[in-house]
Amino acid sequence: MSEVVFENVTKIYSGKTTIIPKINLRLPANELTVFVGPSGCGKSTLLKLIAGLEETTDGKITIGGRDVTYAPPAKRGIAMVFQSYALYPHMTVFENMAFALQIAKSSKEEIRNRVSEVARILQLGPLLDRKPRQLSGGQRQRVAIGRALVRNPDVFLLDEPLSNLDAALRVDMRIEIAKIRQSLNATMVYVTHDQVEAMTLADNIVVLRAGVVEQMGPPLEIYHKPVNKFVAGFLGSPSMNFIEAKIESVQGDIVQIGGEGFAKTLAAKVKPGAFKSGDRALLGIRPEHLSIESDGELQFVTSLQEQLGDHALIYGSVGASKCTIKTSPTRAFKAGESLSLKVQADEVHVFDASEKNVVVFEAR
Amino acid sequence: MTKDHALTERHRTAYLFLLPSLILLTLVAAWPLLRTIWLAFTDATLSNPDINWVGLENFKGVLSDPDWWHSVRNTLTFTFISVGLETLLGLGIALLLHREFFGRGILRAAVMVPWAIPTVVSAKMWSWMFNDNYGVINNILQKLGVIDGPLAWMADNPALSMAAVVIVDVWKTTPFMTLLILAGIQSIPLQVYQSAAVDGASGFRTFWKITLPLIKPALVVAVVFRCLDALRIFDLIFIMTNNSNDTATMSVYARNNMIAFGDLGYGSAASTLVFAFIAIFTVIYVQFSRLNLVGGSSEKVSL
Ligand SMILES: Nc1ncnc2c1ncn2[C@@H]1O[C@H](COP(=O)(O)OP(=O)(O)OP(=O)(O)O)[C@@H](O)[C@H]1O
Ligand SMILES: [Mg+2]
C-alpha cells in the first residue's frame, strides 16, 4: 500500500529557476498514474523528486505514509525506467538486472531465480548473456523494464519509456506494460507524450502546466469533463475545437449561445451566474461530436479533407474560428463548400473569460 | 565505367591525397630513423668522415656496458613511479573536477598550467627551488622541522635526485592525465549514474563497478601515451641532474655517447636499442589491451 503524496512541494533549480511552485498531489496506491503536459512543464522533475534523484527544495514527500523527503534513492522502495534506457553498457543483460540484487546482498541462487523469472515474463531469456550494444531498441527497453522489475519495487517510475521506439514496437510494448501492470502490485507513475498511452494505461491522469496540476482524474473524466480550456485542448486527437461565441440570452442556468457562424442558438446549462446576456464565450466541441446534418446549429466552410480509411477529417472554419470534423468516410468535398453541422448536445463545453469550463455536466 | 575500374580510380585519388603526408613522414621520421639504425652498424664519429661497417660491434659494446644497464634501470624506475603517480593523481583530480562546484571552470583551466610550461623552463625553475643553499623547498622543509639541515637534492644521493625528477614530472604531466581521464568520465551519461543510485550503489561501488570499467579505454590510452613519453625521458633529467651518470636514462646515455664522446656509431646503437625497447613495449601493450580498447569504444557508441 504505497501511496505517494506530495505536500506543498516546491522545486527550485540552482537557487533561481522555480519549476514546481507548490504542488499537492496524492497518487493512489497500486494504481497507475500518468503525468502529461507540455515539454518542460516538470514531469520528469516530479519523477526525480519521487526517486530522490533531485533534492526537494521545500515541502514533504511521503511513500506509503513514510516521509522520504530526504531519504536516498535506494531507501525509497522505488525503481525507475529512463527514456534513454540507461543500461550499464559494460555489463551483460543478466548483470544489469542482477546489479541491484547484488548490492542488496541477495544470495546467488535468489538472484538467479529472480532474474530468470523476470526474464521469462519479458522474454529476455535468450538475451541474458548479451551486452546492451548487441540489443535492438525494443530489447533494450525490455531490459530496462526488467532491471526495474527485478527489484520488486513499491513504486515503479517510468519516464517516457516508449518514446524511443517505432510505432509498431510501441504498441507491443504498451500492451506488455499493461500486462505487467495487472500482475504487479505496485504504484506506478508514468510520464508520456502519447495520448493513446495515457488514455489506455492510466487509472488516473494528471495534467500539468508549468509545474501546476491543472486537473487530475480518470482518463474518461479528463476527456469528458475537462475543467478548463488547457486540459480540454491537451487531451484528444485531433484536439477540441474552440469557437468564438456570444451569450444571446440567459434564463436561470440555461444560456443560449450564438454568434458568427451559428445557424441558430445552442442551449447549454452552465453554473449559475457564469454569464450575463451579451458576454463573450468560447464554445468547446470535439471533432468527433460534430456531424454533417441538415438543419444543424453551426455553419461550416470546408478547406481541406483527409481520408484515413476508417474515418475522415475535414478541416475548415465556423465564423472566424478554425474547426475540424471527424466523421465516418464520406464523399469528397470541394474547398469552400458550406455545410450544416449538428452538435452533440451533451458534449458541449463552454469556457468563460478566464478559460474555465462552466458547463454543468449532467449524469454523463 | 565498371565497378572495379571505379574502385581503382577511387584508390588512386586516395593515394594522391595521402602523398604529401607520406612524403613529409618519410623526410622527418623514416629517414632519420633508418639512418640512425644504419649508423649503429658503423664506426662513424662526429669528427671522422671515414665510415666503416663494423657489424654488431657497437651493440655488443652497449649491451656489455654496466652504465647502459644502469640507465635502463633508471628509465624503468622513473617510468614506473612517475606514470603510476600521475595516473592515480590524474584520476583523483579528474573525479574532483567532474563534480559541480563554484569556480570549476577556472580550476579546470588552472590545472592545465604546468602542462603548458615548456619543459626546459619548468626544469630550470624547479632546479632553483631544489637548490641546496638557496632553494625554497629546503627552506620550507627546514621551517616545518621535517629535516635538520639542507638536503643536497641534486648532488650525491641518486635516490634523492630521482625523487626530485619524479616530483617535477608528476607536477608537469598530471594535468595531461587528468584531461584524458576527465574526457572519459564525461562520456558516461548522467542517467547511468542515476540508475546506479536507484539500484542502491554506494559512491565507492559506483566508482569500482561503473566509472572505472567505463573509463578503462581512456585510461589505457592515457597510460600508454605516458609510458611511451617516460621511456624516452631526456630533457628533464639532463637539465635537472647536471647530466650526472647516477640518474642517466637510456636517452641521456645515448646522447652522451653520441655528442659528448662524439661516438656516432655507438650512440646510434644505443638509440636504436631505445627505439626497439619502446616499439616492443607498444606492441605488447596494444596486444594486451586490444580487446578492451575495441570493446570499450564500441560500447560507448551504443549507450
Ligand atoms: N538540472 C537542472 N537545472 C536547471 N533547470 C533544469 C534542470 N533540469 C530541468 N530543468 C528545467 O526544468 C524544467 C522542467 O524540466 P523537466 O525535465 O521536468 O520537463 P519535462 O516536463 O519532463 O519535459 P519533457 O516533456 O520535455 O521531458 C525545464 O524547463 C528544464 O529546463
Ligand atoms: Mg521529461
XYZ file of C-alpha atoms and ligand atoms in Angstrom:
699
model
C 0.000 0.000 0.000
C 2.338 2.666 -1.190
C 0.511 5.850 -1.793
C 2.783 8.659 -2.981
C 1.939 12.050 -1.552
C 3.348 15.475 -2.331
C 2.664 18.014 0.397
C 3.364 21.618 -0.574
C 6.367 20.507 -2.585
C 8.477 23.176 -4.236
C 11.386 22.616 -6.611
C 13.766 25.410 -7.466
C 16.759 24.545 -9.639
C 20.112 26.099 -8.735
C 18.504 28.605 -6.399
C 16.702 30.589 -9.072
C 14.569 28.668 -11.592
C 11.264 27.707 -9.993
C 9.973 24.652 -11.817
C 7.402 23.394 -9.316
C 5.885 26.384 -7.477
C 3.924 24.427 -4.865
C 2.315 21.122 -5.571
C -0.106 18.992 -3.589
C -0.710 15.624 -5.135
C -1.893 12.217 -3.995
C -1.021 9.250 -6.221
C -3.245 6.345 -5.134
C -1.581 3.125 -4.048
C -1.380 0.284 -6.569
C -2.758 2.428 -9.357
C -1.097 3.731 -12.456
C -0.941 7.490 -12.669
C 0.085 9.154 -15.902
C 1.686 12.602 -15.983
C 1.017 14.563 -19.141
C 1.777 18.149 -20.041
C 3.749 20.241 -22.475
C 7.505 19.831 -22.761
C 9.329 21.438 -19.848
C 6.337 21.541 -17.501
C 8.164 19.494 -14.866
C 7.024 15.909 -15.401
C 10.493 14.402 -15.236
C 11.319 16.686 -12.350
C 8.392 15.268 -10.357
C 9.566 11.716 -11.064
C 13.086 12.579 -9.960
C 11.716 14.100 -6.789
C 9.877 10.852 -6.026
C 13.013 8.885 -6.857
C 15.253 11.123 -4.793
C 17.450 11.946 -7.769
C 16.662 15.615 -7.245
C 16.528 17.324 -3.903
C 13.166 18.687 -2.756
C 13.549 22.426 -2.188
C 10.614 22.704 0.175
C 7.699 20.579 1.364
C 7.328 16.890 2.057
C 7.115 13.700 0.026
C 5.784 10.506 1.569
C 5.653 6.995 0.144
C 3.267 4.639 1.916
C 2.986 7.107 4.773
C 6.756 7.204 5.286
C 8.474 10.568 4.980
C 11.138 10.078 2.301
C 11.848 13.728 1.538
C 15.497 13.338 2.476
C 15.926 9.588 2.002
C 18.477 8.404 -0.594
C 17.000 6.803 -3.757
C 17.829 3.263 -2.709
C 15.931 3.635 0.555
C 12.640 4.637 -1.063
C 11.495 1.306 -2.453
C 11.350 2.696 -5.960
C 12.586 1.592 -9.363
C 12.899 3.793 -12.381
C 12.929 3.274 -16.143
C 14.622 6.068 -18.053
C 13.750 7.320 -21.503
C 17.322 6.668 -22.643
C 17.272 3.151 -21.080
C 20.466 3.977 -19.136
C 21.617 0.365 -19.069
C 25.126 -0.323 -17.786
C 26.954 -0.639 -21.114
C 29.761 -2.866 -19.827
C 27.504 -5.419 -18.173
C 25.528 -8.244 -19.727
C 21.748 -8.258 -19.570
C 21.957 -10.645 -16.640
C 24.447 -8.460 -14.799
C 22.352 -5.373 -15.486
C 19.354 -6.995 -13.883
C 21.332 -8.557 -11.046
C 23.225 -5.407 -10.041
C 20.678 -4.079 -7.567
C 20.169 -7.508 -6.017
C 23.909 -7.968 -5.581
C 24.076 -4.673 -3.770
C 21.161 -5.738 -1.616
C 23.276 -8.812 -0.750
C 20.821 -11.375 -2.048
C 22.162 -14.908 -2.334
C 23.438 -16.154 -5.714
C 20.527 -18.528 -6.004
C 17.960 -15.880 -5.130
C 19.446 -13.594 -7.767
C 19.384 -16.300 -10.419
C 15.771 -17.210 -9.654
C 14.551 -13.655 -9.580
C 16.345 -12.642 -12.774
C 15.169 -15.687 -14.712
C 11.613 -15.179 -13.517
C 11.570 -11.612 -14.787
C 13.437 -12.649 -17.942
C 10.682 -15.173 -18.613
C 7.930 -12.582 -18.221
C 9.707 -10.208 -20.612
C 11.034 -12.930 -22.938
C 14.610 -11.930 -22.258
C 15.838 -15.483 -21.695
C 17.933 -15.826 -24.866
C 19.474 -12.385 -24.382
C 20.849 -12.767 -20.860
C 24.480 -13.078 -21.984
C 24.430 -10.158 -24.383
C 25.748 -6.677 -23.800
C 23.347 -3.746 -24.310
C 25.066 -2.744 -27.551
C 24.112 -6.111 -29.043
C 20.406 -5.456 -28.497
C 17.746 -3.686 -30.530
C 15.950 -0.653 -29.132
C 12.920 -2.651 -28.101
C 15.041 -5.294 -26.420
C 16.994 -2.648 -24.530
C 13.775 -1.130 -23.313
C 12.593 -4.541 -22.125
C 15.863 -4.984 -20.241
C 15.431 -1.555 -18.663
C 11.956 -2.535 -17.528
C 13.240 -5.913 -16.387
C 16.006 -4.318 -14.371
C 13.382 -2.267 -12.567
C 11.005 -5.214 -12.068
C 13.679 -7.415 -10.551
C 13.853 -5.117 -7.569
C 10.195 -5.677 -6.774
C 9.594 -2.002 -6.141
C 6.726 -0.460 -4.198
C 6.734 2.445 -6.596
C 7.563 1.993 -10.243
C 8.566 5.152 -12.118
C 8.644 5.268 -15.915
C 9.816 8.377 -17.753
C 8.618 8.222 -21.368
C 9.716 4.602 -21.593
C 8.444 4.037 -25.115
C 9.314 7.297 -26.793
C 12.459 5.947 -28.451
C 10.648 3.068 -30.133
C 8.999 2.958 -33.523
C 5.213 2.966 -33.791
C 4.645 -0.779 -34.115
C 7.000 -1.659 -31.268
C 5.355 0.990 -29.140
C 2.003 -0.710 -29.434
C 3.541 -4.070 -28.500
C 5.355 -2.634 -25.526
C 2.291 -0.697 -24.417
C 0.325 -3.921 -24.259
C 3.218 -5.553 -22.455
C 3.276 -2.783 -19.860
C -0.474 -3.095 -19.433
C 0.015 -6.807 -18.706
C 2.851 -6.158 -16.263
C 0.697 -3.574 -14.596
C -2.028 -6.147 -13.954
C 0.342 -8.668 -12.424
C 2.292 -6.118 -10.435
C 1.337 -4.958 -7.009
C 2.950 -1.555 -7.233
C 2.120 2.079 -7.519
C 3.141 3.183 -10.975
C 3.908 6.654 -12.221
C 4.209 7.017 -15.951
C 5.246 10.048 -17.979
C 4.266 10.176 -21.616
C 3.564 12.468 -24.531
C 1.459 9.834 -26.207
C -2.314 10.327 -25.911
C -3.094 6.693 -26.538
C -0.679 5.504 -23.852
C -2.167 7.974 -21.426
C -5.770 7.022 -22.159
C -5.247 3.263 -22.248
C -2.791 2.708 -19.409
C -3.870 5.226 -16.816
C -6.076 4.782 -13.803
C -5.547 8.477 -13.273
C -4.192 11.204 -15.466
C -2.505 14.275 -14.033
C -2.432 17.193 -16.467
C 0.399 19.581 -15.647
C 1.177 23.066 -16.854
C 4.296 24.918 -15.679
C 4.582 22.773 -12.568
C 0.937 23.262 -11.615
C -1.693 20.495 -11.602
C -4.472 21.631 -13.915
C -6.594 18.545 -13.392
C -6.344 15.036 -12.049
C -8.801 12.235 -12.649
C -9.569 9.024 -14.539
C -8.927 9.261 -18.300
C -12.576 9.400 -19.314
C -13.317 12.077 -16.768
C -10.473 14.210 -18.095
C -11.721 13.569 -21.598
C -15.379 14.305 -20.956
C -15.159 16.847 -18.159
C -12.072 18.984 -18.633
C -12.023 21.797 -16.082
C -10.529 24.400 -18.388
C -9.540 25.168 -21.932
C -5.945 23.992 -21.421
C -6.945 20.492 -20.323
C -9.693 20.314 -22.948
C -7.243 21.203 -25.687
C -4.431 18.998 -24.402
C -6.126 15.609 -24.449
C -7.848 14.281 -27.508
C -6.618 13.964 -31.050
C -7.422 15.901 -33.141
C -7.871 18.358 -30.328
C -11.079 20.089 -29.303
C -12.492 22.897 -31.422
C -12.840 26.273 -29.747
C -15.401 28.504 -31.412
C -15.757 32.198 -30.587
C -19.326 32.840 -29.495
C -21.639 35.204 -27.666
C -24.224 34.657 -24.951
C -27.511 35.635 -26.592
C -29.725 35.226 -23.553
C -29.672 33.853 -20.015
C -32.635 32.104 -18.380
C -31.744 30.759 -14.950
C -28.813 28.417 -15.559
C -29.633 27.863 -19.217
C -27.795 30.082 -21.679
C -28.370 30.438 -25.397
C -25.127 30.614 -27.344
C -24.886 32.198 -30.756
C -22.681 34.399 -32.875
C -20.902 34.412 -36.180
C -21.216 31.053 -37.933
C -24.208 29.941 -35.864
C -27.291 28.973 -37.856
C -29.328 29.038 -34.664
C -28.578 29.314 -30.986
C -27.356 26.442 -28.903
C -28.626 25.865 -25.378
C -26.281 24.878 -22.568
C -26.652 24.514 -18.818
C -23.926 26.465 -17.022
C -23.048 27.304 -13.459
C -25.355 29.962 -12.073
C -24.126 33.495 -12.620
C -21.387 32.450 -15.013
C -22.630 34.736 -17.756
C -24.895 37.641 -18.391
C -26.531 38.332 -21.700
C -24.109 39.728 -24.276
C -20.941 38.187 -22.716
C -18.330 36.670 -24.940
C -17.838 32.910 -24.525
C -15.888 30.067 -26.075
C -17.782 27.028 -27.303
C -15.744 23.826 -26.985
C -16.715 20.798 -29.040
C -14.601 17.796 -30.038
C -14.293 16.914 -33.765
C -15.981 13.566 -33.155
C -19.031 15.250 -31.629
C -19.905 17.178 -34.768
C -21.889 15.622 -37.588
C -22.839 16.788 -41.042
C -26.617 17.044 -40.932
C -29.081 19.467 -42.405
C -30.701 21.892 -40.015
C -27.660 21.865 -37.621
C -26.586 24.681 -35.304
C -23.297 25.570 -36.985
C -22.453 26.803 -40.449
C -19.133 25.184 -41.510
C -16.971 26.156 -44.506
C -14.621 23.418 -45.723
C -10.990 23.932 -46.684
C -9.275 20.534 -46.643
C -10.166 16.903 -46.241
C -8.097 13.907 -45.111
C -9.329 10.398 -45.799
C -7.857 7.965 -43.289
C -9.669 4.826 -44.331
C -11.763 4.121 -41.279
C -12.603 7.776 -40.781
C -12.174 11.160 -42.383
C -11.056 14.524 -41.066
C -12.487 17.685 -42.568
C -10.760 20.968 -41.784
C -12.473 24.305 -42.162
C -13.963 27.130 -40.146
C -17.038 28.259 -38.293
C -17.261 32.035 -38.438
C -13.707 33.230 -37.731
C -12.731 30.147 -35.724
C -10.917 27.127 -37.090
C -12.859 23.911 -36.849
C -12.218 20.218 -37.542
C -14.766 17.456 -38.016
C -14.162 13.750 -37.583
C -16.681 11.626 -39.476
C -17.080 8.217 -40.964
C -15.724 8.119 -44.533
C -17.768 10.437 -46.705
C -17.893 11.785 -50.213
C -15.183 14.219 -51.197
C -15.926 17.851 -50.512
C -14.682 20.775 -52.533
C -12.832 23.521 -50.736
C -15.187 26.348 -49.783
C -18.288 24.212 -49.579
C -20.722 25.276 -46.891
C -22.067 22.517 -44.622
C -24.539 22.441 -41.791
C -23.180 20.827 -38.605
C -25.142 19.295 -35.787
C -23.621 19.478 -32.324
C -23.990 16.567 -29.938
C -25.740 18.435 -27.154
C -24.340 16.512 -24.174
C -20.755 17.023 -25.316
C -20.812 20.790 -25.363
C -18.273 22.745 -23.293
C -18.491 26.441 -22.560
C -15.491 28.428 -21.385
C -15.750 31.800 -19.715
C -13.372 34.746 -19.988
C -10.870 33.078 -17.603
C -10.986 29.923 -19.773
C -12.704 27.903 -17.040
C -15.199 25.306 -18.159
C -18.523 26.493 -16.726
C -20.769 23.838 -18.224
C -22.765 21.754 -15.767
C -22.150 18.116 -16.629
C -25.329 16.143 -16.244
C -25.070 12.447 -15.484
C -22.559 11.708 -18.189
C 32.561 2.560 -66.036
C 32.857 -0.876 -64.408
C 32.771 -1.320 -60.672
C 36.438 -2.407 -60.497
C 37.513 0.499 -62.549
C 35.648 2.916 -60.300
C 37.334 1.371 -57.266
C 40.880 1.717 -58.577
C 40.026 5.239 -59.573
C 38.954 5.991 -56.026
C 42.042 4.323 -54.592
C 44.266 6.349 -56.839
C 42.628 9.565 -55.658
C 43.020 8.444 -52.066
C 46.748 7.847 -52.514
C 47.110 11.201 -54.183
C 45.680 12.869 -51.092
C 47.909 10.785 -48.810
C 51.057 11.547 -50.771
C 52.061 14.860 -49.147
C 51.846 13.465 -45.627
C 53.661 10.298 -46.680
C 56.494 12.358 -48.129
C 56.634 14.523 -45.032
C 56.706 11.493 -42.748
C 59.495 9.954 -44.814
C 61.564 13.094 -44.526
C 61.130 13.805 -40.831
C 60.610 10.344 -39.340
C 61.568 7.428 -41.541
C 64.786 8.856 -42.959
C 66.386 9.899 -39.615
C 65.306 6.619 -38.082
C 66.707 4.458 -40.851
C 69.891 6.489 -40.932
C 70.365 6.103 -37.173
C 69.886 2.366 -37.471
C 72.402 2.259 -40.311
C 74.932 4.353 -38.355
C 74.611 1.915 -35.465
C 76.374 -0.674 -37.623
C 79.310 1.645 -38.417
C 82.277 3.201 -36.643
C 81.200 6.748 -37.515
C 82.348 9.506 -35.206
C 81.458 13.164 -35.188
C 84.968 14.188 -36.287
C 85.930 11.373 -38.659
C 84.172 11.349 -42.015
C 85.518 7.856 -42.834
C 82.777 5.405 -42.159
C 83.347 1.658 -41.965
C 80.872 -1.151 -41.476
C 81.533 -2.852 -38.129
C 78.568 -5.201 -37.872
C 77.217 -5.805 -34.375
C 80.310 -4.409 -32.594
C 78.513 -1.314 -31.291
C 75.588 -3.306 -29.960
C 77.923 -5.719 -28.208
C 79.632 -2.728 -26.674
C 76.464 -1.125 -25.424
C 74.966 -4.331 -24.064
C 78.115 -5.165 -22.110
C 78.397 -1.689 -20.609
C 77.206 -1.590 -16.972
C 76.396 2.111 -17.425
C 73.886 1.197 -20.120
C 72.132 -1.282 -17.853
C 72.202 1.268 -15.099
C 70.458 3.732 -17.389
C 67.885 1.093 -18.308
C 67.169 0.585 -14.621
C 66.884 4.340 -14.096
C 64.477 4.680 -17.017
C 62.251 1.884 -15.798
C 62.223 3.179 -12.227
C 61.383 6.651 -13.444
C 58.654 5.410 -15.781
C 57.053 3.106 -13.277
C 56.939 5.567 -10.389
C 56.083 8.726 -12.294
C 53.420 7.198 -14.553
C 51.943 5.373 -11.584
C 51.675 8.543 -9.518
C 50.396 10.564 -12.452
C 47.663 8.029 -13.149
C 46.464 7.936 -9.563
C 46.628 11.681 -9.114
C 45.116 12.323 -12.539
C 42.218 10.000 -11.735
C 41.631 11.674 -8.397
C 41.745 15.183 -9.778
C 39.562 14.243 -12.758
C 36.921 12.820 -10.415
C 37.057 16.026 -8.387
C 36.832 18.284 -11.420
C 33.876 16.271 -12.704
C 31.791 17.306 -9.703
C 29.879 20.528 -9.898
C 31.133 23.285 -7.642
C 31.644 27.006 -7.712
C 34.691 28.027 -9.748
C 35.084 24.687 -11.504
C 35.724 26.286 -14.874
C 38.588 28.400 -13.573
C 40.102 25.471 -11.693
C 39.945 23.273 -14.798
C 41.920 25.886 -16.709
C 44.353 26.474 -13.847
C 45.153 22.788 -13.533
C 46.453 22.825 -17.088
C 49.133 25.457 -16.463
C 52.037 23.127 -15.561
C 51.441 21.170 -18.763
C 51.591 24.375 -20.803
C 55.001 25.485 -19.499
C 57.925 24.336 -21.671
C 59.907 21.534 -20.042
C 63.174 23.451 -20.086
C 61.583 26.329 -18.213
C 59.974 24.176 -15.564
C 63.139 22.084 -15.203
C 65.213 25.218 -14.530
C 62.571 26.662 -12.262
C 62.437 23.525 -10.143
C 66.220 23.227 -10.135
C 66.382 26.547 -8.364
C 63.628 25.538 -5.998
C 65.596 22.362 -5.193
C 68.903 24.234 -4.759
C 70.694 23.087 -1.552
C 71.569 26.543 -0.298
C 69.037 28.971 -1.651
C 66.182 26.633 -2.656
C 62.729 27.349 -1.326
C 61.998 23.647 -0.827
C 64.805 23.082 1.668
C 63.817 26.301 3.338
C 60.203 25.227 3.818
C 61.109 21.693 4.919
C 63.521 23.111 7.495
C 60.982 25.590 8.815
C 58.450 22.795 9.141
C 61.064 20.796 11.007
C 60.904 17.860 8.593
C 64.657 17.972 8.029
C 67.506 19.263 10.210
C 69.939 20.556 7.617
C 69.572 21.339 3.929
C 69.315 18.338 1.579
C 71.613 18.164 -1.413
C 68.817 17.207 -3.799
C 70.798 17.287 -6.988
C 74.217 16.183 -5.768
C 75.448 12.969 -4.214
C 72.304 10.956 -3.444
C 70.926 9.362 -6.656
C 67.671 8.316 -4.929
C 67.075 11.895 -3.860
C 67.804 13.215 -7.333
C 65.465 10.655 -8.837
C 62.780 11.648 -6.333
C 63.162 15.295 -7.308
C 62.892 14.477 -11.001
C 59.819 12.332 -10.402
C 58.198 15.117 -8.395
C 58.729 17.579 -11.212
C 57.497 15.153 -13.853
C 54.392 14.384 -11.815
C 53.772 18.102 -11.341
C 54.180 18.703 -15.035
C 52.313 15.764 -16.542
C 49.448 15.053 -14.165
C 47.324 17.678 -15.988
C 47.665 15.675 -19.193
C 46.447 12.542 -17.428
C 43.670 14.494 -15.749
C 42.429 15.821 -19.046
C 42.374 12.455 -20.812
C 40.645 10.769 -17.877
C 38.172 13.616 -17.444
C 37.170 13.231 -21.084
C 36.484 9.558 -20.393
C 34.450 10.316 -17.286
C 32.367 12.916 -19.061
C 31.346 10.475 -21.754
C 29.371 8.473 -19.175
C 25.716 9.573 -19.298
C 24.166 11.016 -16.157
C 21.312 8.509 -16.320
C 23.711 5.627 -15.831
C 24.743 7.157 -12.518
C 21.132 7.816 -11.638
C 20.324 4.158 -12.320
C 23.160 3.160 -10.043
C 21.838 5.478 -7.334
C 18.378 3.941 -7.632
C 19.932 0.473 -7.554
C 21.490 1.452 -4.245
C 25.140 1.551 -5.227
C 27.353 3.451 -2.779
C 29.785 6.061 -4.070
C 32.637 3.605 -3.690
C 30.828 0.824 -5.520
C 29.683 3.176 -8.272
C 33.317 4.082 -8.821
C 34.547 0.485 -8.993
C 31.646 -1.047 -10.877
C 30.535 1.782 -13.147
C 33.042 4.594 -13.528
C 36.263 2.605 -13.641
C 35.165 -0.058 -16.158
C 33.671 2.608 -18.390
C 36.751 4.836 -18.406
C 39.146 1.909 -18.816
C 39.637 2.521 -22.545
C 40.532 6.162 -21.896
C 42.750 5.132 -19.007
C 44.630 2.565 -21.086
C 45.280 5.074 -23.836
C 46.480 7.660 -21.337
C 48.846 5.230 -19.611
C 50.318 4.006 -22.910
C 50.926 7.573 -24.059
C 52.589 8.493 -20.816
C 54.747 5.363 -20.734
C 55.996 5.985 -24.254
C 56.864 9.503 -23.216
C 58.513 8.487 -19.965
C 60.599 5.708 -21.531
C 62.385 8.239 -23.699
C 62.687 10.908 -20.983
C 65.613 13.174 -21.651
C 65.250 16.918 -21.123
C 64.076 16.958 -17.524
C 66.809 14.616 -16.297
C 69.521 16.160 -18.426
C 68.810 19.662 -17.134
C 67.963 18.954 -13.520
C 70.680 16.476 -12.589
C 73.519 18.168 -14.486
C 73.990 15.187 -16.714
C 75.041 13.032 -13.784
C 75.765 9.378 -14.537
C 73.808 8.251 -11.489
C 70.463 9.342 -12.862
C 71.170 8.968 -16.579
C 68.345 7.356 -18.556
C 68.658 5.471 -21.852
C 68.198 8.617 -23.901
C 70.747 10.514 -21.816
C 73.213 7.622 -22.221
C 72.733 7.613 -25.991
C 73.098 11.352 -26.249
C 76.279 11.405 -24.173
C 77.986 8.784 -26.301
C 76.877 10.433 -29.477
C 77.517 14.094 -28.668
C 79.808 14.324 -25.643
C 82.130 11.474 -26.703
C 81.478 12.029 -30.417
C 80.976 8.309 -30.935
C 78.189 8.468 -33.512
C 78.059 4.748 -34.255
C 77.999 3.663 -30.630
C 75.432 6.301 -29.684
C 73.280 5.297 -32.628
C 73.343 1.711 -31.415
C 72.100 2.865 -28.020
C 69.401 4.984 -29.705
C 68.339 2.026 -31.803
C 68.014 -0.046 -28.654
C 65.827 2.667 -27.070
C 63.696 2.606 -30.179
C 63.428 -1.184 -30.105
C 62.577 -1.089 -26.421
C 59.716 1.340 -26.938
C 58.469 -0.471 -30.039
C 58.333 -3.789 -28.207
C 56.586 -2.177 -25.258
C 53.981 -0.649 -27.552
C 53.285 -3.872 -29.376
C 52.918 -5.821 -26.149
C 50.671 -3.229 -24.603
C 48.427 -2.839 -27.613
C 48.138 -6.624 -27.984
C 47.427 -6.971 -24.306
C 44.702 -4.360 -24.286
C 43.342 -4.753 -27.797
C 40.170 -6.499 -26.717
C 39.445 -3.857 -24.136
C 40.252 -0.986 -26.436
C 37.929 -2.225 -29.136
C 35.229 -3.441 -26.780
C 35.313 -0.224 -24.835
C 34.997 2.139 -27.707
C 32.088 0.402 -29.370
C 30.308 0.197 -26.058
C 30.375 3.938 -25.812
C 28.838 4.392 -29.215
C 25.879 2.253 -28.313
C 24.967 3.782 -24.987
N 19.291 20.363 -13.547
C 18.519 21.394 -13.960
N 18.890 22.670 -13.734
C 18.110 23.700 -14.136
N 16.947 23.556 -14.771
C 16.519 22.316 -15.036
C 17.279 21.169 -14.643
N 16.606 20.067 -15.044
C 15.488 20.513 -15.650
N 15.427 21.850 -15.648
C 14.341 22.683 -16.181
O 13.167 22.328 -15.527
C 12.066 22.356 -16.409
C 11.296 21.075 -16.321
O 12.111 20.039 -16.772
P 11.573 18.562 -16.893
O 12.690 17.724 -17.373
O 10.921 18.175 -15.618
O 10.480 18.734 -18.027
P 9.529 17.640 -18.639
O 8.139 18.026 -18.279
O 9.971 16.282 -18.282
O 9.737 17.922 -20.182
P 9.839 16.873 -21.386
O 8.430 16.535 -21.718
O 10.468 17.680 -22.473
O 10.654 15.731 -20.936
C 12.630 22.652 -17.783
O 12.364 23.988 -18.079
C 14.098 22.425 -17.646
O 14.801 23.317 -18.451
Mg 10.983 14.704 -19.315
